[in-house]
Amino acid sequence: MSTEAVARIRLEVVPSADLLTQLPAAFDTMGSVSVTCLPHHGPARTVETSVNLARLGYNAVPHLAARSITGEAELHSLLLQLQEAGVSELFLVAGDRRTPAGPYSWSGELLEAVNAYSPDFSIGIAGYPEGHPQFSQEQLSSSLLTKAPFASSMVTQMCFSAEAISRYLRSIRTSGIQLPVWVGVPGPVSIRKLVSLGARLGVGRSLKLARGTGMAEALWRRDDFLSYDSGRLIREVHQELAGDPLFAGFHVYTFNDLGRLPGLLDGVRALRPTATLASGDTSIPLIPAKI
């Protein structure tokens, strides 16, 4: 697999017993892998998986969920483990835990705590092209403007509409945000699995958004109802965003369904990186220095 294909895409995976043996068969160890933090797993499992992936050579990006961390002592222990493994990039979210396990109730508080511990971590934050069921657009915009100056990148919530994604990038640019954006798209997955495992794999919130968003149309209009292949969506997004200086690449929510990923990666390899940076560089870095 070419380094170009790996560089333009990164995968989101869930900690599992067979991940370390299954992932290298589908995705080159030069690649970037984002590791979820689910409420019933907790941050320790995410960090352990990320450390093991880093040892295999991956650029591991652990999710740290603010509401799942018990306090400063646990946070510092987790960050030390990651530093010792050479992990330098994090993705911070509030998390789906109903009641905070400690003092951090949202990702902004956790971001401040991580920066206080060490400013050397690159930090990714979440973006929501189609909104969030628990927050108004004004609340989302305010939160994003608060966190963006301390972040290095953004990953968008899984979205099935190239138009919505393009509109979102225009809106954040208008607000003055210049973070590289990884566009979240689903990997090849059966719709039955998408629905039945949605909550367990961390996309229950996305499924709740289906009514009235691009997701419903994308799923139910298709002839291949039993499976969803995001190849078409990726081509549409690339067509919309080619040349956009904020477009870093594709963040693929895999649901650990890795068997059909090589075909998707081959399709991404065929897309030419045509973005132009505002600084005058001729092309956007395939993997930004700080993402």
Coordinates of C-alpha atoms in Angstrom, one line a residue:
M1 CA 0.0 0.0 0.0
S2 CA 1.4 3.4 -0.9
T3 CA 2.3 5.9 1.8
E4 CA 0.0 8.4 0.0
A5 CA -3.0 6.2 0.6
V6 CA -2.1 5.8 4.3
A7 CA -1.4 9.5 4.7
R8 CA -4.7 10.7 3.3
I9 CA -6.8 8.6 5.6
R10 CA -6.9 7.5 9.2
L11 CA -9.0 5.0 10.9
E12 CA -11.1 5.0 14.1
V13 CA -11.1 1.7 15.9
V14 CA -12.5 0.3 19.1
P15 CA -10.3 -1.6 21.6
S16 CA -10.8 -5.3 21.1
A17 CA -9.0 -8.6 21.8
D18 CA -8.2 -9.2 18.1
L19 CA -7.4 -5.7 17.0
L20 CA -3.6 -6.0 17.2
T21 CA -3.7 -9.0 14.9
Q22 CA -6.5 -7.9 12.5
L23 CA -5.5 -4.3 11.9
P24 CA -2.1 -4.8 10.3
A25 CA -3.6 -7.0 7.7
A26 CA -5.9 -4.2 6.6
F27 CA -4.0 -1.0 7.3
D28 CA -0.3 -0.3 6.9
T29 CA 1.6 0.3 10.2
M30 CA 2.7 3.6 8.9
G31 CA -0.9 4.8 9.2
S32 CA -2.7 6.9 11.8
V33 CA -5.2 5.1 14.0
S34 CA -7.7 6.8 16.4
V35 CA -8.8 4.7 19.4
T36 CA -12.2 5.3 21.0
C37 CA -12.9 5.6 24.7
L38 CA -16.3 4.1 25.4
P39 CA -18.0 4.5 28.8
H40 CA -18.0 0.8 29.5
H41 CA -14.3 0.5 28.5
G42 CA -12.9 3.5 30.3
P43 CA -9.7 5.4 29.4
A44 CA -7.3 2.8 30.7
R45 CA -8.3 0.4 28.0
T46 CA -8.0 3.1 25.3
V47 CA -4.5 4.0 26.5
E48 CA -3.3 0.4 26.7
T49 CA -4.5 -0.2 23.1
S50 CA -2.9 3.0 21.9
V51 CA 0.4 2.1 23.5
N52 CA 0.3 -1.3 21.8
L53 CA -0.5 0.2 18.5
A54 CA 2.3 2.7 18.8
R55 CA 4.7 -0.2 19.5
L56 CA 3.6 -1.7 16.2
G57 CA 4.6 1.6 14.4
Y58 CA 1.2 3.2 14.1
N59 CA 0.6 6.9 14.8
A60 CA -1.9 6.2 17.6
V61 CA -4.4 8.9 18.6
P62 CA -6.2 7.9 21.8
H63 CA -9.5 9.4 22.7
L64 CA -9.7 10.7 26.2
A65 CA -13.3 11.2 27.5
A66 CA -13.5 13.9 30.1
R67 CA -16.4 12.5 31.9
S68 CA -14.7 9.1 32.3
I69 CA -11.5 10.4 34.0
T70 CA -11.6 10.3 37.8
G71 CA -9.2 13.1 38.5
E72 CA -5.8 14.7 38.0
A73 CA -3.8 11.7 39.3
E74 CA -5.4 9.3 36.8
L75 CA -5.1 11.9 34.0
H76 CA -1.3 12.3 34.7
S77 CA -0.8 8.6 34.9
L78 CA -2.5 8.1 31.5
L79 CA -0.5 10.9 29.9
L80 CA 2.7 9.6 31.2
Q81 CA 2.1 6.2 29.8
L82 CA 1.4 7.7 26.4
Q83 CA 4.5 9.9 26.5
E84 CA 6.7 6.9 27.3
A85 CA 5.2 5.1 24.3
G86 CA 5.9 8.1 22.0
V87 CA 2.3 9.0 21.6
S88 CA 2.0 12.8 21.1
E89 CA -1.5 13.3 19.7
L90 CA -4.8 13.1 21.6
F91 CA -8.4 13.5 20.7
L92 CA -10.5 15.0 23.5
V93 CA -14.2 14.6 23.9
A94 CA -16.7 15.0 26.7
G95 CA -17.8 11.4 26.4
D96 CA -21.2 9.7 26.8
R97 CA -20.9 8.8 30.5
R98 CA -24.1 10.2 32.2
T99 CA -22.4 11.3 35.4
P100 CA -18.8 12.6 35.4
A101 CA -16.4 10.2 37.2
G102 CA -14.4 13.2 38.4
P103 CA -13.9 16.9 37.9
Y104 CA -14.0 17.1 34.1
S105 CA -17.5 17.5 32.7
W106 CA -16.6 18.7 29.2
S107 CA -13.7 18.5 26.8
G108 CA -12.7 22.1 27.4
E109 CA -11.8 21.5 31.0
L110 CA -9.8 18.4 30.0
L111 CA -8.1 20.3 27.3
E112 CA -6.9 22.9 29.9
A113 CA -5.7 20.1 32.2
V114 CA -3.8 18.4 29.5
N115 CA -2.1 21.6 28.4
A116 CA -1.2 22.4 32.0
Y117 CA 0.5 18.9 32.3
S118 CA 2.3 19.3 29.0
P119 CA 1.9 21.7 26.0
D120 CA 3.7 19.2 23.8
F121 CA 0.6 17.1 23.0
S122 CA -1.2 17.9 19.8
I123 CA -4.9 17.9 20.6
G124 CA -7.9 17.2 18.3
I125 CA -11.4 18.3 19.0
A126 CA -14.8 17.4 17.6
G127 CA -16.9 19.2 15.1
Y128 CA -20.6 18.6 14.3
P129 CA -21.6 19.4 10.7
E130 CA -25.2 18.4 11.4
G131 CA -25.5 19.6 14.9
H132 CA -25.8 17.8 18.2
P133 CA -29.0 16.5 19.8
Q134 CA -28.2 18.0 23.2
F135 CA -26.8 21.4 22.3
S136 CA -28.0 24.4 20.3
Q137 CA -26.0 25.7 17.4
E138 CA -25.0 28.7 19.4
Q139 CA -23.7 26.5 22.2
L140 CA -21.7 24.4 19.8
S141 CA -20.2 27.5 18.1
S142 CA -19.3 29.0 21.5
S143 CA -17.6 25.8 22.7
L144 CA -15.7 25.5 19.4
L145 CA -14.4 29.1 19.6
T146 CA -13.3 28.5 23.2
K147 CA -11.4 25.3 22.4
A148 CA -10.0 26.0 19.0
P149 CA -7.1 28.3 20.0
F150 CA -5.7 25.4 22.2
A151 CA -6.3 22.6 19.6
S152 CA -4.3 21.4 16.7
S153 CA -7.0 19.7 14.6
M154 CA -10.6 18.9 14.3
V155 CA -12.5 15.6 13.5
T156 CA -16.1 15.9 12.3
Q157 CA -18.8 13.6 13.6
M158 CA -19.8 10.9 11.1
C159 CA -21.8 12.6 8.4
F160 CA -23.3 11.2 5.2
S161 CA -23.7 14.5 3.3
A162 CA -20.9 16.1 1.3
E163 CA -22.9 19.3 1.1
A164 CA -23.3 19.5 4.9
I165 CA -19.6 18.9 5.4
S166 CA -18.6 21.6 2.8
R167 CA -21.1 24.0 4.4
Y168 CA -19.6 23.3 7.8
L169 CA -16.1 24.0 6.7
R170 CA -17.2 27.3 5.2
S171 CA -18.9 28.3 8.4
I172 CA -15.9 27.6 10.7
R173 CA -13.6 29.4 8.3
T174 CA -16.0 32.4 8.5
S175 CA -15.7 32.3 12.3
G176 CA -11.9 32.6 12.0
I177 CA -11.0 28.9 12.8
Q178 CA -8.1 27.6 10.8
L179 CA -7.7 24.1 12.2
P180 CA -7.0 21.2 9.8
V181 CA -10.2 19.2 9.5
W182 CA -10.4 15.4 9.3
V183 CA -13.8 14.6 7.7
G184 CA -15.5 11.8 9.5
V185 CA -17.1 9.2 7.1
P186 CA -18.3 5.6 7.7
G187 CA -16.2 2.7 6.4
P188 CA -17.7 -0.2 4.5
V189 CA -20.2 -1.7 6.9
S190 CA -23.5 -3.6 6.9
I191 CA -26.4 -1.3 7.7
R192 CA -27.6 -4.0 10.1
K193 CA -24.3 -3.8 12.0
L194 CA -24.4 0.0 11.8
V195 CA -27.8 0.1 13.5
S196 CA -27.4 -2.9 15.9
L197 CA -24.0 -2.0 17.1
G198 CA -24.3 1.8 16.9
A199 CA -24.6 2.4 20.6
R200 CA -22.0 -0.1 21.7
L201 CA -19.4 1.2 19.1
G202 CA -20.0 4.8 20.1
V203 CA -22.2 6.1 17.3
G204 CA -25.6 5.9 19.0
R205 CA -25.7 9.7 19.0
S206 CA -25.2 9.7 15.3
L207 CA -28.0 7.2 14.8
K208 CA -30.3 9.5 16.8
L209 CA -29.5 12.2 14.4
A210 CA -30.7 10.2 11.4
R211 CA -34.1 11.8 11.2
G212 CA -33.9 15.0 9.3
T213 CA -30.2 14.7 8.3
G214 CA -28.2 13.4 5.4
M215 CA -27.7 10.1 7.1
A216 CA -31.3 8.9 6.6
E217 CA -31.3 9.8 2.9
A218 CA -28.0 8.1 2.3
L219 CA -29.0 4.9 4.0
W220 CA -32.5 4.4 2.8
R221 CA -32.3 5.6 -0.8
R222 CA -29.6 3.1 -1.8
D223 CA -30.2 -0.1 -3.8
D224 CA -27.6 -2.0 -1.7
F225 CA -29.6 -1.7 1.4
L226 CA -27.8 -4.5 3.2
S227 CA -24.5 -2.6 3.2
Y228 CA -23.1 0.9 3.0
D229 CA -20.0 1.7 1.0
S230 CA -18.7 5.2 1.6
G231 CA -16.7 5.3 -1.6
R232 CA -19.3 7.4 -3.3
L233 CA -19.5 9.8 -0.3
I234 CA -15.7 10.1 -0.2
R235 CA -15.6 11.0 -3.9
E236 CA -18.3 13.6 -3.4
V237 CA -16.5 15.1 -0.4
H238 CA -13.2 15.2 -2.3
Q239 CA -15.0 17.0 -5.2
E240 CA -16.5 19.5 -2.8
L241 CA -13.3 20.1 -0.8
A242 CA -10.4 19.7 -3.2
G243 CA -8.4 22.9 -2.9
D244 CA -9.8 23.7 0.6
P245 CA -6.8 24.6 2.9
L246 CA -8.7 23.2 5.9
F247 CA -9.2 19.7 4.5
A248 CA -6.7 17.4 6.1
G249 CA -8.1 14.0 4.9
F250 CA -10.7 11.4 5.8
H251 CA -11.3 10.0 9.3
V252 CA -13.0 6.6 8.7
Y253 CA -15.2 5.2 11.4
T254 CA -14.5 1.5 10.9
F255 CA -16.7 -0.2 13.6
N256 CA -13.8 -2.7 13.6
D257 CA -15.2 -4.1 10.4
L258 CA -11.8 -4.3 8.8
G259 CA -12.2 -6.9 6.1
R260 CA -13.4 -4.6 3.3
L261 CA -11.1 -1.7 4.2
P262 CA -8.4 -2.4 1.6
G263 CA -10.9 -1.7 -1.3
L264 CA -11.8 1.6 0.3
L265 CA -8.2 2.6 0.8
D266 CA -7.5 1.8 -2.9
G267 CA -10.2 4.2 -3.8
V268 CA -8.7 6.9 -1.6
R269 CA -5.3 6.3 -3.2
A270 CA -6.7 7.3 -6.6
L271 CA -7.8 10.8 -5.3
R272 CA -5.2 13.4 -6.0
P273 CA -4.3 15.8 -3.1
T274 CA -5.0 19.1 -4.8
A275 CA -5.5 21.4 -1.8
T276 CA -3.7 24.7 -1.6
L277 CA -2.5 26.2 1.6
A278 CA -3.2 29.9 2.4
S279 CA 0.5 30.3 3.2
G280 CA 1.4 29.9 -0.5
D281 CA 2.6 26.3 -0.3
T282 CA 1.5 24.3 -3.3
S283 CA -0.1 21.4 -1.4
I284 CA -1.5 20.6 2.0
P285 CA 0.7 18.2 4.0
L286 CA -0.7 14.7 3.7
I287 CA -0.2 14.4 7.4
P288 CA 0.0 17.8 9.0
A289 CA 2.8 18.4 11.4
K290 CA 0.4 19.0 14.2
I291 CA -3.0 17.5 13.6

